[in-house]
Coordinates of C-alpha atoms in Angstrom, one line a residue:
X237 CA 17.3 -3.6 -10.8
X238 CA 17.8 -0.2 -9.7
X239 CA 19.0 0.4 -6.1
X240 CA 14.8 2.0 -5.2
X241 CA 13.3 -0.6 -6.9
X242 CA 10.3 -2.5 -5.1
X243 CA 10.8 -5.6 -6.0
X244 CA 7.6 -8.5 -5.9
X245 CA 8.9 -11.7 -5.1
X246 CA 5.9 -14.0 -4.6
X247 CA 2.6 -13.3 -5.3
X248 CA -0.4 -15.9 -3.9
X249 CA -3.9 -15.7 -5.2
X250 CA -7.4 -17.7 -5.1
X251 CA -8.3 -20.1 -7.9
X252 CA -10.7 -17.1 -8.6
X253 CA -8.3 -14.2 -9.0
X254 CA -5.8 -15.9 -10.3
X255 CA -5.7 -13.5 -13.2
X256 CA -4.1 -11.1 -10.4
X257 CA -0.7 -12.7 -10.2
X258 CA 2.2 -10.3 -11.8
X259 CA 3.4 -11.9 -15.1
X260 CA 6.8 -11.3 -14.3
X261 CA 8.5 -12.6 -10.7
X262 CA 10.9 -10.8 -9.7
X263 CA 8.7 -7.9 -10.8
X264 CA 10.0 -4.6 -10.3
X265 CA 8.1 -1.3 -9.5
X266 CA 10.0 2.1 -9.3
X267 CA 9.6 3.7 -6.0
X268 CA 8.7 6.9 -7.1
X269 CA 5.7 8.7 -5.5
X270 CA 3.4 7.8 -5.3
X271 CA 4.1 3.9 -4.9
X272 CA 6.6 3.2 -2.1
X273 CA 5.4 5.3 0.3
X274 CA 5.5 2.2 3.1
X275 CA 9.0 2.4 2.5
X276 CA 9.5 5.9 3.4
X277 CA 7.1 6.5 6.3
X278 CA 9.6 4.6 8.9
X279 CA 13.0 6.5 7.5
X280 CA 15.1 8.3 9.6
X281 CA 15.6 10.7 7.0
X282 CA 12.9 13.0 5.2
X283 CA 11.2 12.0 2.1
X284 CA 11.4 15.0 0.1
X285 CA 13.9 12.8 -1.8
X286 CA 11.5 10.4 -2.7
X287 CA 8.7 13.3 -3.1
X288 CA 11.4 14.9 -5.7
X289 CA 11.7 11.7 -7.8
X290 CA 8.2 11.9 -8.6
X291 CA 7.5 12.2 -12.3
X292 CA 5.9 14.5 -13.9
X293 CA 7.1 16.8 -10.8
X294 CA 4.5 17.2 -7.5
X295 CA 2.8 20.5 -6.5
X296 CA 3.2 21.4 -3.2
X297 CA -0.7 20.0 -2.6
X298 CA 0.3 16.7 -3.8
X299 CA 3.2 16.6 -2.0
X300 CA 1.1 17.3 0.8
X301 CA -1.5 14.8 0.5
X302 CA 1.4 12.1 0.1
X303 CA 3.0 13.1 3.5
X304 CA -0.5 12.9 5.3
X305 CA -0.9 9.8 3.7
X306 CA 2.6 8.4 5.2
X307 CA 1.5 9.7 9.1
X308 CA -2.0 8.0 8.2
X309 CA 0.6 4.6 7.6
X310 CA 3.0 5.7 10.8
X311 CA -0.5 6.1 12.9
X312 CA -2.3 2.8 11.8
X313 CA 0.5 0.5 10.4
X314 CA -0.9 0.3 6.8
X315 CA -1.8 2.2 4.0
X316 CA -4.8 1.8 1.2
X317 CA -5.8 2.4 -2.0
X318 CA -9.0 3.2 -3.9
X319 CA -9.8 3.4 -7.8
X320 CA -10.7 6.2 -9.1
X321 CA -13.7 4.8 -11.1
X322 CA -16.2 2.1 -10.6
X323 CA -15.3 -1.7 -10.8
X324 CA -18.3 -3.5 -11.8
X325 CA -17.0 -7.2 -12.1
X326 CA -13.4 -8.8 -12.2
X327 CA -13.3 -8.0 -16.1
X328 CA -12.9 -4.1 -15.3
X329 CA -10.5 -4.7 -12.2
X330 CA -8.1 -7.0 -14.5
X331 CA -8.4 -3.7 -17.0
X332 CA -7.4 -1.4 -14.0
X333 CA -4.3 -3.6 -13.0
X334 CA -1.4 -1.3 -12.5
X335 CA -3.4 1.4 -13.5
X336 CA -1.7 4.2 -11.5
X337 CA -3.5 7.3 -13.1
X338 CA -6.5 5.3 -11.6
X339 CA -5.7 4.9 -8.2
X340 CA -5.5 7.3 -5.7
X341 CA -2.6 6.0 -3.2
X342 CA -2.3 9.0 -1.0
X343 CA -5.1 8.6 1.7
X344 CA -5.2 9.3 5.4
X345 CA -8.3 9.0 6.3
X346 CA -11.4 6.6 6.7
X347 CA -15.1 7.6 7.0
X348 CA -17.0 4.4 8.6
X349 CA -19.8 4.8 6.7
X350 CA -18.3 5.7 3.7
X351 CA -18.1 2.9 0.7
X352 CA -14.5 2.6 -1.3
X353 CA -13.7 1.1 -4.5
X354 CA -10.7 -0.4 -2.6
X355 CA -7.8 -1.1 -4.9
X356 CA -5.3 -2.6 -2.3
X357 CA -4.5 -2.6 1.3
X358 CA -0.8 -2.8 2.5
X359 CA 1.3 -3.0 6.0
X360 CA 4.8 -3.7 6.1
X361 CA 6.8 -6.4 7.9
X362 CA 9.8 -5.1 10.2
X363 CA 12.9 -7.2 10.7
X364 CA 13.6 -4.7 13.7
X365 CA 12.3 -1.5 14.8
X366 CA 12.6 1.1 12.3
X367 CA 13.3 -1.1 9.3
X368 CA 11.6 -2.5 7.3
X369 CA 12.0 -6.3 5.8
X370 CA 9.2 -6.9 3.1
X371 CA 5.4 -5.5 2.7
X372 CA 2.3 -7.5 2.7
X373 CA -0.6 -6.2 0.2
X374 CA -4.0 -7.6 -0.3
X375 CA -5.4 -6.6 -4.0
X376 CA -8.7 -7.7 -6.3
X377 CA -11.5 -5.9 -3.9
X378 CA -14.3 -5.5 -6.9
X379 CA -17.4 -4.5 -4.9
X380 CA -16.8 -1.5 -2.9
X381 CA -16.1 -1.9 0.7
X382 CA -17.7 0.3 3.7
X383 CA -15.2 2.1 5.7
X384 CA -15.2 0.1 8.8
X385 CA -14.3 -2.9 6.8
X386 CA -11.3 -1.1 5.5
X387 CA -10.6 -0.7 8.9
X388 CA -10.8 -3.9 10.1
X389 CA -9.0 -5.2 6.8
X390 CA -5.8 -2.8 7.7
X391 CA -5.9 -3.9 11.3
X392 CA -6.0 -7.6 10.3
X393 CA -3.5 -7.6 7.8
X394 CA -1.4 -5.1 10.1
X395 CA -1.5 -7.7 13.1
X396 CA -0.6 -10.9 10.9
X397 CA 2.6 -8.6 9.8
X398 CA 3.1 -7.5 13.3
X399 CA 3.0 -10.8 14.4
X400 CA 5.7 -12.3 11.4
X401 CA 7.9 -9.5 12.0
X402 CA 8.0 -11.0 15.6
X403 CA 8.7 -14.3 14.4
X404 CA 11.5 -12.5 12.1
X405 CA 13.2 -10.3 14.9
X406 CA 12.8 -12.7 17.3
X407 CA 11.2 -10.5 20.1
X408 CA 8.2 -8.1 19.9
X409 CA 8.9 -4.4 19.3
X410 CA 7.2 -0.9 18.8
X411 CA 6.8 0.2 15.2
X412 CA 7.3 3.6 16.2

């Protein structure tokens, strides 16, 4: 494993998306923009070292969008993803899987009313303020979802991370 690895340790999924679960666990994922960003939106130091590990290299616009998408994170305590094409039925989402070319991860903002092909939605899990211990993400959205239930997915899962980051620290803290 390299040192910036993401590594998944456990996966859980319903009888009906079982099809989900990585082949592999521990599964490694480089964290190279732009995956990882959840990592890099609570570091004391910049990310332009993550943003310079991206390969093929980042135009300034992209680079842009990514670090928008990191204070969208800061601001609301989790990030999402949406595919790039339509996903019909589970058969095209298990074809999309780890499609990255497919997914746009660099998002920061929601429109209510607005319907998402929603690839993912992530929030992290603090061990103490600043740090971060492990990452929570919810995958296998087929049917697009309306804006204001992206919301309330982020805020859910966000809440349920808050509250085992409490249970890991042992007190309840700021994530800013």
């Amino acid at each position: 494993l390299n040192k910036n690895d993401i590594v998944i340790v456990e996966r859980a999924a319903a009888v009906s998306h079982i099809s989900w679960n990585v082949p592999q666990v521990p599964a490694p994922v480089p964290a190279v923009p732009p995956l990882g960003g959840m990592f890099f939106a609570w570091a004391e130091v910049s990310p332009e070292q993550w943003l310079n590990s991206a390969d093929p290299p980042l135009d300034d616009a992209a680079k842009t969008k990514l670090l928008d998408s990191l204070s969208f994170m800061r601001t609301r305590g989790y990030s999402f993803g949406i595919r790039r094409v339509p996903v019909p039925d589970l058969d095209r989402a298990l074809e999309l899987k780890f499609q990255q070319a497919l997914t746009d991860y660099a998002l920061s903002r929601i429109e209510p009313g607005q319907p998402y092909q929603l690839a993912y939605v992530a929030a992290p899990i603090f061990s103490k303020p600043g740090v971060i211990a492990f990452g929570l993400g919810l995958s296998g959205f087929i049917s697009p979802v309306k804006g204001e239930r992206v919301e309330a997915i982020g805020e859910k899962l966000r809440a349920a991370c808050d509250r085992i980051g409490k249970f890991i620290a042992g007190r309840d803290f700021s994530r800013r």
